[in-house]
CSV table of C-alpha atoms in Angstrom, one decimal:
chain,number,residue,atom,x,y,z
O,1,MET,CA,-46.7,-54.5,46.6
O,2,ASN,CA,-44.6,-52.8,43.9
O,3,THR,CA,-42.6,-55.9,42.9
O,4,ILE,CA,-40.6,-56.5,39.7
O,5,LYS,CA,-43.5,-58.5,38.4
O,6,VAL,CA,-46.0,-55.7,39.1
O,7,LYS,CA,-43.7,-53.1,37.5
O,8,PHE,CA,-43.3,-55.3,34.4
O,9,LYS,CA,-47.0,-55.7,34.1
O,10,LYS,CA,-47.6,-51.9,34.3
O,11,TRP,CA,-44.9,-51.4,31.7
O,12,LEU,CA,-46.5,-53.9,29.3
O,13,LEU,CA,-49.9,-52.4,29.7
O,14,LYS,CA,-48.5,-48.9,29.2
O,15,LYS,CA,-47.0,-50.0,25.9
O,16,SER,CA,-50.2,-51.6,24.8
O,17,GLU,CA,-52.5,-49.7,22.5
O,18,SER,CA,-55.6,-50.9,24.3
O,19,LYS,CA,-55.3,-52.1,27.9
O,20,LEU,CA,-58.6,-54.1,27.7
O,21,LYS,CA,-57.5,-55.7,24.5
O,22,ASN,CA,-54.1,-56.7,25.8
O,23,ALA,CA,-54.7,-57.5,29.4
O,24,ALA,CA,-55.2,-61.2,28.8
O,25,THR,CA,-52.0,-61.3,26.7
O,26,VAL,CA,-50.0,-59.5,29.4
O,27,ASN,CA,-51.2,-62.0,32.0
O,28,ASN,CA,-50.1,-64.8,29.8
O,29,TYR,CA,-46.6,-63.2,29.5
O,30,LEU,CA,-46.4,-63.0,33.3
O,31,LYS,CA,-47.4,-66.7,33.7
O,32,LYS,CA,-44.8,-67.6,31.2
O,33,ILE,CA,-42.1,-65.7,33.1
O,34,ASP,CA,-43.3,-67.6,36.3
O,35,GLU,CA,-42.8,-70.9,34.5
O,36,ILE,CA,-39.3,-69.9,33.3
O,37,CYS,CA,-38.4,-68.9,36.8
O,38,LYS,CA,-39.5,-72.3,38.2
O,39,GLU,CA,-37.6,-74.1,35.4
O,40,THR,CA,-34.5,-72.1,35.8
O,41,PHE,CA,-34.4,-71.7,39.6
O,42,PRO,CA,-36.1,-74.9,40.9
O,43,ASN,CA,-34.6,-74.5,44.4
O,44,THR,CA,-35.9,-70.9,44.8
O,45,SER,CA,-39.2,-71.0,46.7
O,46,ASP,CA,-39.8,-67.2,46.8
O,47,PRO,CA,-41.3,-66.1,43.4
O,48,GLU,CA,-40.2,-62.5,43.8
O,49,TYR,CA,-36.6,-63.6,44.5
O,50,ALA,CA,-36.8,-65.8,41.4
O,51,TRP,CA,-37.8,-62.8,39.3
O,52,LYS,CA,-34.9,-60.8,40.9
O,53,LYS,CA,-32.5,-63.6,39.9
O,54,LEU,CA,-33.9,-63.8,36.4
O,55,SER,CA,-33.4,-60.0,36.0
O,56,ASP,CA,-29.7,-60.4,37.2
O,57,TRP,CA,-29.1,-63.3,34.8
O,58,ILE,CA,-31.4,-62.4,32.0
O,59,LEU,CA,-29.0,-62.7,29.0
O,60,PRO,CA,-27.5,-66.1,30.0
O,61,VAL,CA,-31.0,-67.5,30.3
O,62,LEU,CA,-32.1,-65.8,27.1
O,63,THR,CA,-29.2,-67.4,25.1
O,64,LYS,CA,-30.5,-70.8,26.0
O,65,TYR,CA,-34.0,-70.0,24.7
O,66,TYR,CA,-32.5,-68.5,21.6
O,67,GLU,CA,-30.6,-71.7,20.9
O,68,ARG,CA,-33.7,-73.8,21.6
O,69,ALA,CA,-35.6,-71.8,19.0
O,70,ASN,CA,-33.2,-73.1,16.3
O,71,LYS,CA,-34.9,-76.5,16.9
O,72,GLY,CA,-31.7,-78.5,16.1
O,73,TYR,CA,-29.4,-79.3,13.1
O,74,LYS,CA,-28.6,-82.0,10.6
O,75,LEU,CA,-24.8,-82.1,10.3
O,76,ASP,CA,-23.1,-83.9,7.5
O,77,ARG,CA,-19.3,-84.2,7.1
O,78,ILE,CA,-19.1,-80.7,5.7
O,79,THR,CA,-21.3,-78.7,8.1
O,80,ILE,CA,-20.3,-80.6,11.2
O,81,CYS,CA,-17.1,-78.5,11.3
O,82,ASP,CA,-19.3,-75.4,11.5
O,83,ALA,CA,-21.2,-76.9,14.4
O,84,ILE,CA,-18.0,-77.8,16.3
O,85,GLY,CA,-16.8,-74.2,16.2
O,86,TYR,CA,-20.2,-72.9,16.9
O,87,TYR,CA,-20.7,-74.9,20.1
O,88,ARG,CA,-17.2,-74.1,21.2
O,89,LYS,CA,-18.1,-70.4,21.1
O,90,ILE,CA,-21.6,-70.5,22.7
O,91,ILE,CA,-21.5,-73.2,25.3
O,92,CYS,CA,-19.3,-71.5,27.9
O,93,PRO,CA,-21.2,-68.2,27.9
O,94,MET,CA,-24.6,-70.1,28.0
O,95,TYR,CA,-23.5,-72.1,31.1
O,96,GLN,CA,-21.3,-69.6,32.9
O,97,THR,CA,-22.9,-70.4,36.2
O,98,GLY,CA,-23.4,-73.9,37.7
O,99,TRP,CA,-27.1,-73.5,38.5
O,100,LEU,CA,-27.8,-72.8,34.9
O,101,SER,CA,-26.4,-76.2,33.9
O,102,ASN,CA,-28.7,-78.3,35.9
O,103,ASP,CA,-32.1,-77.7,34.3
O,104,ASP,CA,-33.6,-80.6,32.4
O,105,ILE,CA,-35.2,-78.3,29.7
O,106,ASN,CA,-31.8,-78.2,27.9
O,107,GLU,CA,-31.7,-81.7,26.6
O,108,ALA,CA,-30.9,-82.7,23.1
O,109,LYS,CA,-31.6,-86.0,21.4
O,110,LEU,CA,-28.9,-87.3,19.0
O,111,TYR,CA,-29.8,-89.4,16.0
O,112,PHE,CA,-27.8,-91.1,13.2
O,113,PHE,CA,-29.6,-89.9,10.1
O,114,ASP,CA,-29.5,-91.7,6.7
O,115,GLY,CA,-32.9,-90.4,5.5
O,116,LYS,CA,-34.4,-92.0,8.7
O,117,ASP,CA,-33.5,-91.2,12.3
O,118,TYR,CA,-31.8,-93.8,14.4
O,119,TYR,CA,-31.7,-92.8,18.1
O,120,ILE,CA,-28.2,-92.7,19.6
O,121,ASP,CA,-28.6,-90.9,23.0
O,122,THR,CA,-30.0,-88.0,24.9
O,123,VAL,CA,-27.4,-85.5,26.2
O,124,HIS,CA,-27.3,-82.1,27.9
O,125,VAL,CA,-26.8,-79.1,25.6
O,126,LYS,CA,-23.7,-78.1,27.5
O,127,ASP,CA,-22.1,-81.3,26.4
O,128,LEU,CA,-22.9,-81.0,22.7
O,129,TYR,CA,-19.5,-79.7,21.7
O,130,THR,CA,-18.0,-82.9,23.1
O,131,TYR,CA,-20.5,-85.3,21.5
O,132,VAL,CA,-20.5,-83.5,18.1
O,133,THR,CA,-16.7,-83.6,18.1
O,134,LEU,CA,-16.8,-87.3,19.0
O,135,PHE,CA,-19.3,-88.1,16.2
O,136,ASN,CA,-17.0,-86.3,13.7
O,137,ASP,CA,-14.0,-88.3,14.9
O,138,ILE,CA,-15.8,-91.6,14.8
O,139,VAL,CA,-17.8,-91.3,11.6
O,140,PHE,CA,-16.3,-88.7,9.4
O,141,LYS,CA,-12.6,-88.3,10.2
O,142,HIS,CA,-11.8,-92.0,10.6
O,143,SER,CA,-13.2,-95.2,9.3
O,144,LEU,CA,-15.9,-96.5,11.5
O,145,PRO,CA,-14.6,-99.5,13.5
O,146,SER,CA,-16.0,-102.8,12.3
O,147,LYS,CA,-16.1,-104.2,15.9
O,148,LEU,CA,-17.4,-102.8,19.2
O,149,ILE,CA,-14.9,-100.8,21.3
O,150,ASP,CA,-13.8,-102.1,24.7
O,151,GLU,CA,-16.2,-100.8,27.3
O,152,GLN,CA,-13.3,-99.6,29.4
O,153,GLU,CA,-12.2,-97.1,26.8
O,154,HIS,CA,-13.3,-93.5,27.0
O,155,ASP,CA,-16.7,-92.7,25.3
O,156,ALA,CA,-17.1,-96.4,24.3
O,157,TYR,CA,-20.8,-96.4,25.1
O,158,PHE,CA,-21.5,-93.5,22.6
O,159,SER,CA,-19.2,-95.0,20.0
O,160,ASN,CA,-20.7,-98.5,20.2
O,161,LYS,CA,-24.2,-97.2,19.8
O,162,ILE,CA,-23.2,-95.7,16.5
O,163,ILE,CA,-21.4,-98.8,15.4
O,164,LYS,CA,-24.4,-101.0,16.2
O,165,ILE,CA,-26.8,-98.7,14.3
O,166,VAL,CA,-24.6,-98.9,11.2
O,167,GLN,CA,-24.2,-102.7,11.5
O,168,ASP,CA,-27.8,-103.6,12.5
O,169,ASN,CA,-29.3,-101.4,9.7
O,170,LYS,CA,-26.6,-102.3,7.1
O,171,ILE,CA,-26.0,-98.7,6.4
O,172,LYS,CA,-23.5,-98.2,3.5
O,173,ASN,CA,-21.1,-95.3,3.3
O,174,PRO,CA,-21.8,-93.9,6.8
O,175,GLU,CA,-19.4,-91.0,6.1
O,176,ASP,CA,-22.1,-89.7,3.7
O,177,MET,CA,-24.8,-89.6,6.4
O,178,ALA,CA,-25.5,-87.0,9.1
O,179,LEU,CA,-25.8,-86.4,12.8
O,180,HIS,CA,-29.3,-85.1,13.6
O,181,ILE,CA,-29.6,-83.0,16.8
O,182,VAL,CA,-33.1,-82.4,18.0
O,183,TYR,CA,-33.8,-80.0,20.9
O,184,LYS,CA,-36.5,-80.4,23.5
O,185,LEU,CA,-38.9,-77.6,22.3
O,186,LYS,CA,-41.7,-77.4,24.9
O,187,GLY,CA,-42.9,-73.8,24.8
O,188,LYS,CA,-39.5,-72.4,23.8
O,189,TYR,CA,-40.7,-70.0,21.1
O,190,THR,CA,-43.1,-68.3,23.6
O,191,GLY,CA,-40.4,-68.2,26.2
O,192,LYS,CA,-37.9,-66.5,23.8
O,193,PHE,CA,-40.4,-63.8,22.9
O,194,VAL,CA,-41.5,-63.1,26.5
O,195,LEU,CA,-37.9,-63.0,27.7
O,196,GLU,CA,-37.1,-60.4,25.0
O,197,LYS,CA,-40.0,-58.3,26.3
O,198,PHE,CA,-38.6,-58.6,29.8
O,199,CYS,CA,-35.1,-57.6,28.5
O,200,ASP,CA,-36.7,-54.6,26.9
O,201,TYR,CA,-38.3,-53.6,30.2
O,202,LEU,CA,-35.0,-54.0,32.1
O,203,ASN,CA,-33.1,-52.1,29.5
O,204,HIS,CA,-35.6,-49.2,29.7
O,205,GLN,CA,-35.5,-49.2,33.5
O,206,THR,CA,-31.8,-49.6,34.2
O,207,VAL,CA,-30.1,-48.7,30.8
O,208,ILE,CA,-27.7,-51.4,31.5
O,209,PRO,CA,-25.9,-52.6,28.3
O,210,ARG,CA,-26.1,-56.2,29.4
O,211,CYS,CA,-29.9,-56.1,29.1
O,212,ASN,CA,-29.7,-54.9,25.5
O,213,PHE,CA,-30.3,-58.2,23.8
O,214,GLN,CA,-30.5,-56.7,20.3
O,215,GLN,CA,-26.8,-55.7,20.5
O,216,ASN,CA,-25.6,-58.8,22.2
O,217,GLU,CA,-22.8,-60.5,20.2
O,218,LEU,CA,-23.6,-64.0,21.5
O,219,LEU,CA,-27.3,-63.7,20.6
O,220,GLN,CA,-26.3,-62.4,17.2
O,221,THR,CA,-24.1,-65.5,16.7
O,222,ILE,CA,-26.9,-67.8,17.7
O,223,THR,CA,-29.3,-66.1,15.3
O,224,ASN,CA,-27.0,-65.5,12.3
O,225,LEU,CA,-24.1,-67.9,12.5
O,226,ASN,CA,-25.7,-71.2,13.7
O,227,PRO,CA,-25.0,-74.3,11.6
O,228,THR,CA,-28.2,-73.8,9.6
O,229,GLN,CA,-27.3,-70.2,8.7
O,230,THR,CA,-23.8,-71.0,7.5
O,231,ILE,CA,-24.6,-73.7,5.0
O,232,ASN,CA,-24.8,-71.2,2.1
O,233,GLY,CA,-22.7,-68.2,1.2
O,234,ASN,CA,-19.2,-69.5,2.0
O,235,TYR,CA,-17.5,-67.8,-1.0
O,236,ARG,CA,-16.6,-64.3,-2.2
O,237,GLU,CA,-16.5,-62.9,-5.7
O,238,THR,CA,-13.0,-62.4,-6.9
O,239,ARG,CA,-13.9,-61.1,-10.3
O,240,THR,CA,-17.2,-59.6,-11.4
O,241,LEU,CA,-19.0,-60.6,-14.6
O,242,THR,CA,-18.2,-58.2,-17.5
O,243,GLY,CA,-18.3,-58.3,-21.3
O,244,GLU,CA,-14.8,-59.6,-21.5
O,245,HIS,CA,-14.5,-61.7,-18.4
O,246,SER,CA,-16.7,-64.3,-16.6
O,247,ALA,CA,-17.2,-64.0,-12.9
O,248,GLN,CA,-14.9,-66.0,-10.6
O,249,VAL,CA,-15.3,-67.0,-6.9
O,250,ALA,CA,-13.1,-68.1,-4.1
O,251,PHE,CA,-13.6,-69.7,-0.7
O,252,HIS,CA,-14.6,-67.3,2.1
O,253,PHE,CA,-16.1,-68.9,5.2
O,254,ARG,CA,-19.0,-66.9,6.6
O,255,SER,CA,-18.7,-68.3,10.1
O,256,LYS,CA,-16.4,-66.5,12.5
O,257,VAL,CA,-16.4,-69.4,14.9
O,258,ALA,CA,-15.2,-72.3,12.8
O,259,GLU,CA,-13.0,-73.3,9.8
O,260,ARG,CA,-13.8,-75.9,7.2
O,261,PRO,CA,-10.9,-78.3,6.3
O,262,ASP,CA,-12.0,-78.6,2.6
O,263,LYS,CA,-12.0,-75.2,0.9
O,264,ASN,CA,-13.0,-76.5,-2.5
O,265,TYR,CA,-16.3,-78.3,-2.0
O,266,VAL,CA,-18.3,-75.6,-0.3
O,267,LEU,CA,-20.8,-74.3,-2.8
O,268,THR,CA,-24.5,-75.3,-2.5
O,269,GLN,CA,-27.2,-75.2,-5.2
O,270,ASP,CA,-28.4,-71.9,-3.7
O,271,ASP,CA,-24.9,-70.5,-4.1
O,272,LEU,CA,-24.7,-71.6,-7.7
O,273,ALA,CA,-28.1,-70.0,-8.5
O,274,GLU,CA,-26.7,-66.7,-7.1
O,275,ILE,CA,-23.4,-67.0,-8.9
O,276,PHE,CA,-24.8,-68.0,-12.3
O,277,HIS,CA,-28.0,-65.9,-12.0
O,278,ILE,CA,-30.2,-68.8,-12.9
O,279,ASN,CA,-32.5,-71.1,-10.8
O,280,GLU,CA,-31.2,-74.1,-8.8
O,281,VAL,CA,-32.5,-76.8,-11.2
O,282,THR,CA,-31.0,-75.1,-14.3
O,283,VAL,CA,-27.7,-74.5,-12.7
O,284,CYS,CA,-27.3,-78.2,-11.9
O,285,ASP,CA,-28.0,-79.0,-15.5
O,286,SER,CA,-25.4,-76.5,-16.5
O,287,MET,CA,-22.8,-78.1,-14.2
O,288,TYR,CA,-23.7,-81.6,-15.6
O,289,ARG,CA,-23.4,-80.3,-19.2
O,290,PHE,CA,-20.0,-78.8,-18.3
O,291,SER,CA,-18.7,-82.1,-16.9
O,292,THR,CA,-20.0,-83.9,-20.0
O,293,ASP,CA,-18.7,-81.4,-22.6
O,294,ARG,CA,-15.3,-81.1,-21.0
O,295,LYS,CA,-15.2,-84.8,-20.2
O,296,ALA,CA,-14.0,-83.8,-16.8
O,297,THR,CA,-12.2,-86.5,-14.9
O,298,GLY,CA,-12.4,-84.8,-11.5
O,299,LYS,CA,-15.5,-84.5,-9.4
O,300,THR,CA,-17.6,-81.4,-10.0
O,301,TYR,CA,-19.4,-82.0,-6.6
O,302,ILE,CA,-19.5,-84.3,-3.6
O,303,LYS,CA,-22.8,-85.6,-2.2
O,304,THR,CA,-24.0,-86.3,1.3
O,305,ILE,CA,-27.4,-87.3,2.6
O,306,SER,CA,-28.2,-83.6,3.1
O,307,ARG,CA,-27.1,-82.0,-0.2
O,308,GLU,CA,-24.5,-81.7,-2.9
O,309,TYR,CA,-21.5,-79.4,-2.4
O,310,TYR,CA,-19.9,-78.2,-5.7
O,311,GLY,CA,-16.2,-77.6,-6.2
O,312,ILE,CA,-15.0,-74.0,-6.6
O,313,GLU,CA,-12.5,-75.0,-9.2
O,314,ALA,CA,-15.2,-76.7,-11.4
O,315,VAL,CA,-17.6,-73.8,-10.9
O,316,ASN,CA,-15.0,-71.3,-12.0
O,317,ALA,CA,-14.1,-73.4,-15.1
O,318,CYS,CA,-17.8,-73.6,-15.9
O,319,LEU,CA,-18.2,-69.9,-15.6
O,320,GLU,CA,-15.4,-69.5,-18.1
O,321,GLU,CA,-16.6,-72.2,-20.5
O,322,TYR,CA,-20.0,-70.7,-21.1
O,323,HIS,CA,-18.9,-67.0,-21.3
O,324,HIS,CA,-18.5,-66.3,-25.0
O,325,TYR,CA,-16.2,-63.4,-25.7
O,326,ASP,CA,-13.8,-63.4,-28.6
O,327,LYS,CA,-11.3,-60.6,-29.4
O,328,SER,CA,-12.2,-61.0,-33.0
O,329,ARG,CA,-15.8,-59.8,-32.2
O,330,ARG,CA,-14.5,-56.8,-30.3
O,331,ILE,CA,-15.8,-53.4,-31.4
O,332,ASP,CA,-13.7,-50.4,-30.6
O,333,ASP,CA,-16.5,-48.1,-29.4
O,334,VAL,CA,-17.8,-50.7,-26.9
O,335,ASP,CA,-16.8,-50.7,-23.2
O,336,TYR,CA,-16.5,-54.4,-22.3
O,337,THR,CA,-15.6,-53.7,-18.6
O,338,LYS,CA,-19.1,-52.7,-17.4
O,339,GLU,CA,-20.3,-54.6,-14.3
O,340,GLY,CA,-23.9,-55.4,-13.5
O,341,PHE,CA,-25.8,-58.4,-14.6
O,342,ASP,CA,-29.3,-56.9,-14.5
O,343,LYS,CA,-28.2,-53.7,-16.2
O,344,TYR,CA,-25.9,-54.9,-19.0
O,345,TRP,CA,-27.2,-58.4,-19.9
O,346,CYS,CA,-30.5,-59.2,-21.5
O,347,THR,CA,-32.6,-62.1,-22.8
O,348,ARG,CA,-32.9,-63.1,-26.4
O,349,GLU,CA,-36.3,-61.4,-26.6
O,350,LYS,CA,-34.8,-58.1,-25.6
O,351,ALA,CA,-31.8,-58.7,-27.9
O,352,LEU,CA,-34.1,-59.1,-30.8
O,353,LYS,CA,-35.7,-55.7,-30.0
O,354,ILE,CA,-32.3,-54.0,-29.6
O,355,VAL,CA,-30.9,-55.3,-32.9
O,356,GLY,CA,-34.2,-55.0,-34.7
O,357,VAL,CA,-34.3,-58.4,-36.5
O,358,LYS,CA,-36.5,-61.5,-36.2
O,359,LYS,CA,-35.4,-64.7,-34.5
O,360,GLN,CA,-34.2,-66.6,-37.6
O,361,ALA,CA,-32.1,-63.6,-38.8
O,362,PHE,CA,-30.7,-63.1,-35.3
O,363,TYR,CA,-29.5,-66.7,-35.1
O,364,LYS,CA,-28.2,-66.8,-38.6
O,365,CYS,CA,-26.4,-63.4,-38.7
O,366,VAL,CA,-26.1,-61.8,-35.3
O,367,LYS,CA,-25.5,-64.4,-32.6
O,368,SER,CA,-22.0,-65.3,-34.0
O,369,LYS,CA,-21.1,-61.6,-33.7
O,370,SER,CA,-22.4,-61.4,-30.1
O,371,VAL,CA,-20.9,-61.5,-26.7
O,372,TYR,CA,-23.1,-63.8,-24.5
O,373,ILE,CA,-23.3,-66.3,-21.7
O,374,ASP,CA,-25.3,-69.5,-22.0
O,375,TYR,CA,-25.2,-70.9,-18.4
O,376,ALA,CA,-28.8,-71.8,-19.1
O,377,LYS,CA,-28.5,-73.5,-22.5
O,378,GLN,CA,-32.0,-72.6,-23.7
O,379,ALA,CA,-31.9,-69.1,-22.3
O,380,PRO,CA,-28.6,-67.3,-23.1
O,381,LYS,CA,-28.0,-63.7,-22.0
O,382,TYR,CA,-26.4,-61.1,-24.3
O,383,TYR,CA,-24.1,-58.2,-23.5
O,384,ILE,CA,-26.2,-55.1,-24.2
O,385,PRO,CA,-23.4,-52.5,-24.9
O,386,HIS,CA,-22.1,-54.9,-27.6
O,387,LEU,CA,-25.5,-55.3,-29.2
O,388,GLU,CA,-26.1,-51.6,-29.3
O,389,GLN,CA,-23.1,-51.3,-31.6
O,390,VAL,CA,-23.8,-54.5,-33.6
O,391,LYS,CA,-27.1,-53.1,-34.7
O,392,LYS,CA,-25.3,-50.1,-36.3
O,393,ASP,CA,-23.1,-52.4,-38.5
O,394,ALA,CA,-23.8,-51.9,-42.2
O,395,ASN,CA,-24.2,-55.6,-42.9
O,396,ILE,CA,-26.7,-55.9,-40.0
O,397,LEU,CA,-28.6,-52.8,-41.3
O,398,ARG,CA,-28.9,-54.5,-44.7
O,399,ILE,CA,-29.8,-57.8,-43.1
O,400,ARG,CA,-32.4,-56.1,-41.0
O,401,ARG,CA,-34.0,-54.5,-44.0
O,402,TYR,CA,-34.0,-57.7,-46.0
O,403,TYR,CA,-35.1,-60.1,-43.3
O,404,ASN,CA,-37.7,-57.9,-41.8
O,405,ASN,CA,-39.5,-57.9,-45.2
O,406,LYS,CA,-39.7,-61.7,-45.1
O,407,LYS,CA,-42.2,-63.8,-43.2
O,408,TYR,CA,-41.1,-66.4,-40.7
């Protein structure tokens, strides 16, 4: 009988480079689709009809498997806003039909996380928007109640579980902790991959846009804008690094599904490494040095159990502080507006070669005339167009001849 399952098998074998080599893999794919049909349509006894229903509702089913493949999230008081907007966008399309809401494979366990997981409850994925919002209201937006809530009040059970966890484990500063969401993951990676194959088959057979998962907006959101993917990169460059100006940045939220209430403390260590062009450890040292040198009274960052979030105002001030350009050093023939860190900024070693002097001569006579950035204190970078002209200065030429004849 030429059923959907048989046609799909023929299509898979035709795509395989070697039928003998891939026959076992193809059969495993078919078995997995059978499992998915049983899980998704438990009341459908006819396997062929289940395959037909799956082909009709392939993208809503696939979205659930995409979300499962994300494993879960740890949400602190900063990223929980991302998650609320994210779940608000994806939940309705994922569960647009009632029968897709009843499967037990879409459960999520919720934990209060302070470096260790404390179990709160198990909920259905379709209810995560409600519970994530409730956790945010209870723990992050308002002070956690010191006493249990009256059981007759709405959501008292969930709230009281959190209160008891904090009290029983003597957790200090619960607002700095996180909500840990863990998905039930039995076979979800394989399921996602096989469903993508089935989608490809349907798309080739019917050329129906709804079967083109690669262009599906919701699947792209689940892949690229889930709460893990939007931790970093929530800024835009408002001014590019040049010889006469430091770079500057501003808040720009990557997610299209949420909005963060605090538009200052959004920069992670990964962001800083990208902005300052140095590694994560060194850039943290640079921010600490800045706060010490400037004796800053305001916070340069806030810290949660998950990570530090640096303030945009402090980062911009630090970028300015360690960008060393003085109009008195300006040379008329030099263009100080050139953009491009890799092209126009160099290490000390390269600067020595450009100017043509040894290290001691460079620090004694050249550095004070240079345009440079020292975001990494022990590894400053120098503006190449300026150095190219400095080396032509008559005094530098004389110094070069003198010092290059000495031994250091």
